[in-house]
Short mmCIF file of C-alpha atoms and ligand atoms in Angstrom, two decimals:
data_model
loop_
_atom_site.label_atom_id
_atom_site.label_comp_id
_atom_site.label_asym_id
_atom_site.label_seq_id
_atom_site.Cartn_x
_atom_site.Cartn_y
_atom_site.Cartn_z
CA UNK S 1 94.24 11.32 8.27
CA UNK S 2 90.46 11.67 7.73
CA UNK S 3 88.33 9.69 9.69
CA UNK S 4 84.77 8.60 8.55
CA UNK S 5 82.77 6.95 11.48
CA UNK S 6 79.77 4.83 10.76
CA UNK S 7 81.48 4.27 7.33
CA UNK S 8 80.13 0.87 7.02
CA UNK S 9 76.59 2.53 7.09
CA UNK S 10 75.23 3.96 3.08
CA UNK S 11 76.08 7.11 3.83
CA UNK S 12 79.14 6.56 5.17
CA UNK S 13 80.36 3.95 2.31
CA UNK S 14 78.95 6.47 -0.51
CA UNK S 15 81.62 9.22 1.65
CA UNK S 16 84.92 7.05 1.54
CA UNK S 17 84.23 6.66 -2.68
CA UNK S 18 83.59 10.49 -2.71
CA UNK S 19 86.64 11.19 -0.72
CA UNK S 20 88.66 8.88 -2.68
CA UNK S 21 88.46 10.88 -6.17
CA UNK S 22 89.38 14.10 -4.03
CA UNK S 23 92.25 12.84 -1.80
CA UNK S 24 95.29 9.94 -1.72
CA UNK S 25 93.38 6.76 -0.45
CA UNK S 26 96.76 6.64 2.14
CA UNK S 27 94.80 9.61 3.89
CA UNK S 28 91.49 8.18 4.57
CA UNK S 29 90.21 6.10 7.09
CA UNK S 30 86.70 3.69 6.94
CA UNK S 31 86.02 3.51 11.28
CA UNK S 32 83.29 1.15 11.86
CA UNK S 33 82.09 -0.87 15.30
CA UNK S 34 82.32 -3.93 12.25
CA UNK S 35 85.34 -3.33 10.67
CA UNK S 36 84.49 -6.51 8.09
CA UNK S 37 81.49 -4.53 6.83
CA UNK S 38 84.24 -1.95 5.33
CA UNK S 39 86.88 -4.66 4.33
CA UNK S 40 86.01 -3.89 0.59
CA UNK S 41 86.63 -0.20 0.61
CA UNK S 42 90.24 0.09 -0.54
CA UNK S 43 91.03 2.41 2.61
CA UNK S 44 92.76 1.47 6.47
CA UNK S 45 89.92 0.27 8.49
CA UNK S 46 90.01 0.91 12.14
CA UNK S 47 87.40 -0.13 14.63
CA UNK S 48 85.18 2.37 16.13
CA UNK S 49 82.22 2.32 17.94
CA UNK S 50 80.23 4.70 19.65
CA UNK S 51 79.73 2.70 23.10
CA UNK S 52 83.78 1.88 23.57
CA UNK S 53 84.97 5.33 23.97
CA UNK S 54 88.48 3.51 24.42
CA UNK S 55 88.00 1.80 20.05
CA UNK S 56 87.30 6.16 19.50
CA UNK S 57 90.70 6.71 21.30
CA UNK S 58 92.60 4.65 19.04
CA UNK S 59 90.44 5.13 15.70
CA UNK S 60 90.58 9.10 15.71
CA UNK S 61 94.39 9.56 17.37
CA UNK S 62 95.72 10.16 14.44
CA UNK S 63 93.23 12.41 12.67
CA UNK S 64 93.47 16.42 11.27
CA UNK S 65 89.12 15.39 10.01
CA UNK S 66 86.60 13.66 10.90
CA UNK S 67 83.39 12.89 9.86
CA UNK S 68 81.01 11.99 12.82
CA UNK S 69 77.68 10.02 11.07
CA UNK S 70 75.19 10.15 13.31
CA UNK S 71 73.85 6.87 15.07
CA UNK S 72 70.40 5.50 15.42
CA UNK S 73 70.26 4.53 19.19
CA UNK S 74 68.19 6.26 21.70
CA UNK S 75 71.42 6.82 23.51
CA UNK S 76 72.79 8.69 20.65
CA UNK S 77 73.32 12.06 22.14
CA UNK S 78 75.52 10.16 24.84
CA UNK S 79 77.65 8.09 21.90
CA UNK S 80 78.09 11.17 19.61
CA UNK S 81 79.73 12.53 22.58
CA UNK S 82 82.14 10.17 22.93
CA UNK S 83 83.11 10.68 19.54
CA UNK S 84 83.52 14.47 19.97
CA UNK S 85 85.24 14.32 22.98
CA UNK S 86 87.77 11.80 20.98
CA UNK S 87 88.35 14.55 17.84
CA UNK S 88 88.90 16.80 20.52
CA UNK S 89 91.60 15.49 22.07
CA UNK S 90 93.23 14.47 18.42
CA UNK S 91 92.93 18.43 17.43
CA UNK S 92 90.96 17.15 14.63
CA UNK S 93 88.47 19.14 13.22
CA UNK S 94 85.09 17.92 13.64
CA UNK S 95 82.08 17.59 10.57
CA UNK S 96 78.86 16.42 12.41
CA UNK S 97 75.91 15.28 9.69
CA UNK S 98 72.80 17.12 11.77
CA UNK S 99 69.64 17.73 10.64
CA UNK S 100 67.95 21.36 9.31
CA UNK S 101 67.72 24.23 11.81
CA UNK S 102 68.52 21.68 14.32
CA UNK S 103 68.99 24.29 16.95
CA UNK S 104 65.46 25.62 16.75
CA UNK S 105 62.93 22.90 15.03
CA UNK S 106 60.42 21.44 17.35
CA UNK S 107 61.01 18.03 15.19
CA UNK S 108 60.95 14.91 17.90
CA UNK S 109 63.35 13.44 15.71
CA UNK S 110 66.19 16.63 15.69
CA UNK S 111 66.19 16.80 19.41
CA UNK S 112 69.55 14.32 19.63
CA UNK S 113 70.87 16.86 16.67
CA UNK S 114 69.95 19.20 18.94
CA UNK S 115 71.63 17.73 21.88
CA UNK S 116 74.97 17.01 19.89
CA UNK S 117 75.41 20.37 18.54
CA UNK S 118 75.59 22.00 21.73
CA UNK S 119 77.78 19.60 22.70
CA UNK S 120 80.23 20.17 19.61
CA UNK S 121 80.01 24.50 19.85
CA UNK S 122 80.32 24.04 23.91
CA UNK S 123 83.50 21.52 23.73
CA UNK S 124 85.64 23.96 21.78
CA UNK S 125 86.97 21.45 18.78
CA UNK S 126 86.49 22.95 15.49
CA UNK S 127 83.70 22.24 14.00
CA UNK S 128 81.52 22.47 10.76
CA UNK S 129 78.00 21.26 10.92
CA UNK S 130 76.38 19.54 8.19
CA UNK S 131 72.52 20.16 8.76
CA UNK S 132 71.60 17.28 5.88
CA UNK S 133 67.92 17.81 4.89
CA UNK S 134 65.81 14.64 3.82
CA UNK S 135 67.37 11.90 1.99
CA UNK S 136 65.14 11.04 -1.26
CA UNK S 137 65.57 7.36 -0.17
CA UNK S 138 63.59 7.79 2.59
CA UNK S 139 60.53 7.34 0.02
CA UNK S 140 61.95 4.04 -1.23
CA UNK S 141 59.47 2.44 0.32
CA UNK S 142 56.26 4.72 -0.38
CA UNK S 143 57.70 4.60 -4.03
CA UNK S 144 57.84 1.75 -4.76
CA UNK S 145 54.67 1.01 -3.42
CA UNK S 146 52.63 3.63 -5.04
CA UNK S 147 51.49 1.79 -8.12
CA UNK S 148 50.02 -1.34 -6.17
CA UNK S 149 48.57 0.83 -3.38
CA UNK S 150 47.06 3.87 -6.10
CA UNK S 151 48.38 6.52 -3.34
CA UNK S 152 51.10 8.20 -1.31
CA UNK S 153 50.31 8.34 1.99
CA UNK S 154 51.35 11.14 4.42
CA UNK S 155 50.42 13.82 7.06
CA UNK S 156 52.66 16.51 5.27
CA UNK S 157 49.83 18.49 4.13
CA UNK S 158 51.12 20.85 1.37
CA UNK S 159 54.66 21.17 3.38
CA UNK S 160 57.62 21.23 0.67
CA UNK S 161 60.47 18.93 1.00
CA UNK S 162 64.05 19.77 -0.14
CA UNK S 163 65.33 16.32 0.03
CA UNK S 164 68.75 15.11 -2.39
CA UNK S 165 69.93 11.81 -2.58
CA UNK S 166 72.31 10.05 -0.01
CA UNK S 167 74.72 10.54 -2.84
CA UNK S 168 74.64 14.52 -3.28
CA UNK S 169 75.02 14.15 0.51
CA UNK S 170 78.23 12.38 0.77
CA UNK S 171 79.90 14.29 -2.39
CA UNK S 172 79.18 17.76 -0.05
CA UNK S 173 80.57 15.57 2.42
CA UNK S 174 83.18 14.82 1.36
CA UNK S 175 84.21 18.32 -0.32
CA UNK S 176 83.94 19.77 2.86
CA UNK S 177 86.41 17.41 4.97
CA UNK S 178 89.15 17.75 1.56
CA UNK S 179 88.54 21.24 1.55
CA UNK S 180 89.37 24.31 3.07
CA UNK S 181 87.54 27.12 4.70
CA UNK S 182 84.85 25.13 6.69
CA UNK S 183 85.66 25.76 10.10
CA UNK S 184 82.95 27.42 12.03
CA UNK S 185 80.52 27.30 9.35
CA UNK S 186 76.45 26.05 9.90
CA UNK S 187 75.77 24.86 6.35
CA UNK S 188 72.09 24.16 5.82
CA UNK S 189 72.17 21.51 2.93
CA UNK S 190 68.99 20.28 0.86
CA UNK S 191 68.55 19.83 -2.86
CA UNK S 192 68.03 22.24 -5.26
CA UNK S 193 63.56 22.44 -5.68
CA UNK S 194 61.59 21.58 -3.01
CA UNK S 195 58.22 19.33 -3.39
CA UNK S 196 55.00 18.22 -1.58
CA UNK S 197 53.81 14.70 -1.63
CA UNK S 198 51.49 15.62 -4.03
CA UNK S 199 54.40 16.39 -6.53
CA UNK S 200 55.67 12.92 -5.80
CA UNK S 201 52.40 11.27 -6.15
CA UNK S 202 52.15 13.32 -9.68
CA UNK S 203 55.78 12.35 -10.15
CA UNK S 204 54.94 8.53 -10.10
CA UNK S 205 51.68 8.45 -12.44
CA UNK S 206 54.10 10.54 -14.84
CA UNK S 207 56.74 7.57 -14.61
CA UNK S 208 53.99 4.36 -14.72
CA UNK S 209 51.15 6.08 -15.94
CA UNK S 210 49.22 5.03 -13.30
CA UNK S 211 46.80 7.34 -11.35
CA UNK S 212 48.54 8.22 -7.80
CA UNK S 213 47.18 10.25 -5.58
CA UNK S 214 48.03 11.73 -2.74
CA UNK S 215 46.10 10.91 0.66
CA UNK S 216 46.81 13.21 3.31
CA UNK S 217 45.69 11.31 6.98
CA UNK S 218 45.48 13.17 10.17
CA UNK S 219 48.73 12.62 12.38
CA UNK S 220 47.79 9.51 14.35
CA UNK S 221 46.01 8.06 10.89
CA UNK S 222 49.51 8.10 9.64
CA UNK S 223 51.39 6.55 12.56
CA UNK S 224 48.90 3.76 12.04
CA UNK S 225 49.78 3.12 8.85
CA UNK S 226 53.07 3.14 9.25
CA UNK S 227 52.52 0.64 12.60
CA UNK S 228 50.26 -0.99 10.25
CA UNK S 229 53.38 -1.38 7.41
CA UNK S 230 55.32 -2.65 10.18
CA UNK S 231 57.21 0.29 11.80
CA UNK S 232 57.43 0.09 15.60
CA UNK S 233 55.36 2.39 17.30
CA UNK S 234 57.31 4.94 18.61
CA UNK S 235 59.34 5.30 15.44
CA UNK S 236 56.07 5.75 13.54
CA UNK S 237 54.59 8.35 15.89
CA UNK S 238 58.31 10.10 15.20
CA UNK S 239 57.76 9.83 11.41
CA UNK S 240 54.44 10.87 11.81
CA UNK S 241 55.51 13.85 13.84
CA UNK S 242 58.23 14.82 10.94
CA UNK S 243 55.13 14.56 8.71
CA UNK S 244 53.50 17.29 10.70
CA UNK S 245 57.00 19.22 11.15
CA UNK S 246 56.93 19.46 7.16
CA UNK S 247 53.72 20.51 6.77
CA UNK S 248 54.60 23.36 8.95
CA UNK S 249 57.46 24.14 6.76
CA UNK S 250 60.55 22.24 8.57
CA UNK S 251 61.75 20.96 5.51
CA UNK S 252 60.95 23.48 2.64
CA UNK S 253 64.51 25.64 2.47
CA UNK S 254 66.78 25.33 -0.49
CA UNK S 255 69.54 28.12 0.66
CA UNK S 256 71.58 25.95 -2.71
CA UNK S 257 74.97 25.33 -0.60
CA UNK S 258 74.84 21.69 -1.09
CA UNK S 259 74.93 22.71 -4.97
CA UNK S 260 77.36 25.22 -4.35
CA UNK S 261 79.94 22.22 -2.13
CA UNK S 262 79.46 19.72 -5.09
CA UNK S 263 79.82 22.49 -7.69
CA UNK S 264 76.74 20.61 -9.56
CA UNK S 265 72.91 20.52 -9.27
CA UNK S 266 71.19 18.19 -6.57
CA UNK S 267 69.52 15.10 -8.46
CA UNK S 268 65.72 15.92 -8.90
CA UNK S 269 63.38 13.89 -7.24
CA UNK S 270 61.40 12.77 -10.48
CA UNK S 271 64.87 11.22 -11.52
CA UNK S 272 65.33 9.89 -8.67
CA UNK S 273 61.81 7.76 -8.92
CA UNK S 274 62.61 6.67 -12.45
CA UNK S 275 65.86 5.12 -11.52
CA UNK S 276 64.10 3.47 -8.74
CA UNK S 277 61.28 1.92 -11.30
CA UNK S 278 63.67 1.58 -13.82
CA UNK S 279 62.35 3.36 -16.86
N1 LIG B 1 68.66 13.08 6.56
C1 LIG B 1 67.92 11.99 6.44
O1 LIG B 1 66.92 11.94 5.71
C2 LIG B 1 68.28 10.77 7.23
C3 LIG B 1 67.58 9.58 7.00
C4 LIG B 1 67.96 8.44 7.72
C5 LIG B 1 69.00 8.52 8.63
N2 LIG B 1 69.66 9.69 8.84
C6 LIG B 1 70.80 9.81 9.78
O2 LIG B 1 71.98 9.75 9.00
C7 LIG B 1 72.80 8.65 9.44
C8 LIG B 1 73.48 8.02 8.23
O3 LIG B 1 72.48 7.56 7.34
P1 LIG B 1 72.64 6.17 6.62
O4 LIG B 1 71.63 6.14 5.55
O5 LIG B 1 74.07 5.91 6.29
O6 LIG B 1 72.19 5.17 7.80
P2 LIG B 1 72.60 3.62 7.95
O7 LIG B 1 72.84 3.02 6.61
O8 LIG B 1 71.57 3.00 8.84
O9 LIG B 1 74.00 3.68 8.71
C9 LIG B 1 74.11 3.97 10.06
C10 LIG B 1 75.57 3.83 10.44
O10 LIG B 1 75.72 4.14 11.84
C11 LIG B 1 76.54 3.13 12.39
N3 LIG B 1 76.33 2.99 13.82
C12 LIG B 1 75.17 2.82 14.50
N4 LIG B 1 75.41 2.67 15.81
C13 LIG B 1 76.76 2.71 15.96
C14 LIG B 1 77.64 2.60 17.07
N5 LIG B 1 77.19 2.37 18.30
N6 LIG B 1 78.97 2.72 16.84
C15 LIG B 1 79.45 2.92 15.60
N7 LIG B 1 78.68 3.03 14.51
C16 LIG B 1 77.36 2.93 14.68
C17 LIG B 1 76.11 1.87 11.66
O11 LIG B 1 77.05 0.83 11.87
P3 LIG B 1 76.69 -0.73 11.57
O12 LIG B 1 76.87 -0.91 10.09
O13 LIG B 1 77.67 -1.46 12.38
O14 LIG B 1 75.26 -0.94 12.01
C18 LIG B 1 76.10 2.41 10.24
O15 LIG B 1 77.41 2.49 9.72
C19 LIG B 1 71.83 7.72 10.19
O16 LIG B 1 72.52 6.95 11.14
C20 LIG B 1 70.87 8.70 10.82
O17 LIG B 1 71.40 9.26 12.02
C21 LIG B 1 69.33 10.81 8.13
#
């Protein structure tokens, strides 16, 4: 069986529909600590979550792949562990959605990546690591935005970002757990072109023909915006450290293997903001 934890999540729901055009349904498996959340995606549902080791014992028993979606928690070194130590014991092999160079950035935000992936290599299941890059809806908000507020605000500097959507995500996803050949590999996965925040600004006034610009703030500037746009504060000061990350380059490689997994080009971010303005 394949496994998908956190399927209930968007990436994880966005996964099952991928893996369903590539494999029988009969083979896949939606795990979620709700299993109602997942009631809807034509697969088994089995209850997993990352704090009851003992729900990971009987959600992944079964399993030759699984895909371990990373949590949110501050604890989520500790739960992805669980998780591991559960494909492990299946003799599943193991695809962990990490985040780029995880292993060396200085990124606040990768350290539980960081943390996880050690865990995985040391633990001896097989493995393939999915190092995602930045989701484009991360800039949902800053999008959709843009026209009241005249700007896009960030502490990026001229720091490219490969980001796809969740979408391109989940179809490499999903191509690597039906596939064959993964086993060992690091894949570093990002859309196609990378951009600055100035691009996106310039991306928006092309879509609404309204002027956007982009207003680059000093690190703590940017935190207090994002306080300010109701963020909590230690989550901004982590987004505003990722800001500062990318501007030192964190985000800005586009090796093309997510375009090489799906066997089709990442969605550009300019489409991406028309769909979401809906022109
Ligand atoms: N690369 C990027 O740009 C980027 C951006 C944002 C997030 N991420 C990472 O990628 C992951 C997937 O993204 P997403 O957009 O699908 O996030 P999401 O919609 O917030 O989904 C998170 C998923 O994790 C599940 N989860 C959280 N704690 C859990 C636990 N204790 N046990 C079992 N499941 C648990 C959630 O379950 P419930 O539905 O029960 O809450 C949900 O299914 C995120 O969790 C985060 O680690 C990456």
């Amino acid at each position: 069986m394949i496994v998908v934890t956190g399927a209930s999540g968007h990436l994880g729901r966005l996964v099952i529909e991928e893996l369903k055009k590539r494999v029988p349904a009969e083979r896949i498996v939606a795990a979620a600590r709700t299993p109602e959340k997942v009631a809807d995606l034509g697969v088994e549902v089995r209850e997993a979550d990352y704090d009851r080791p003992e729900t990971l014992k009987g959600a992944l028993g079964d399993a030759t792949r699984v895909l371990l979606i990373s949590g949110l928690d501050a604890n989520r070194a500790q739960q992805h562990a669980a998780v591991v130590d559960a494909a492990k014991e299946a003799g599943a092999t193991l695809a962990y959605t990490s985040a780029p160079n995880a292993d060396l950035t200085e990124a606040a935000l990768a350290a539980d990546h960081k943390a996880t992936e050690a865990y995985i290599t040391a633990s001896g299941v097989a493995y393939t690591l999915l190092r995602n890059n930045w989701y484009h809806e991360n800039y949902e908000q800053s999008i959709t935005i843009a026209p009241q507020l005249g700007a896009v605000y960030g502490a990026a500097g001229d720091g490219r970002i490969a980001a796809a959507s969740r979408a391109d995500y989940a179809a490499g996803a999903a191509a690597v757990l039906a596939g064959e050949g993964h086993e060992g590999k690091v894949y570093e996965l990002s859309g196609d072109i990378a951009w600055t925040l100035a691009e996106l600004a310039a991306e928006i006034s092309a879509v609404t023909g309204k002027e956007i610009t982009y207003q680059d703030l000093p690190k703590d500037d940017y935190a207090g915006v994002l306080a300010g746009a109701g963020v909590p504060a230690p989550m901004a000061g982590v987004l505003a450290d990722v800001d500062v990350q990318i501007s030192r380059g964190w985000l800005a490689q586009t090796p093309g293997t997510l375009r090489e997994l799906i066997g089709r080009p990442t969605q550009p971010i300019g489409e991406y903001v028309r769909t979401l303005l809906g022109r």
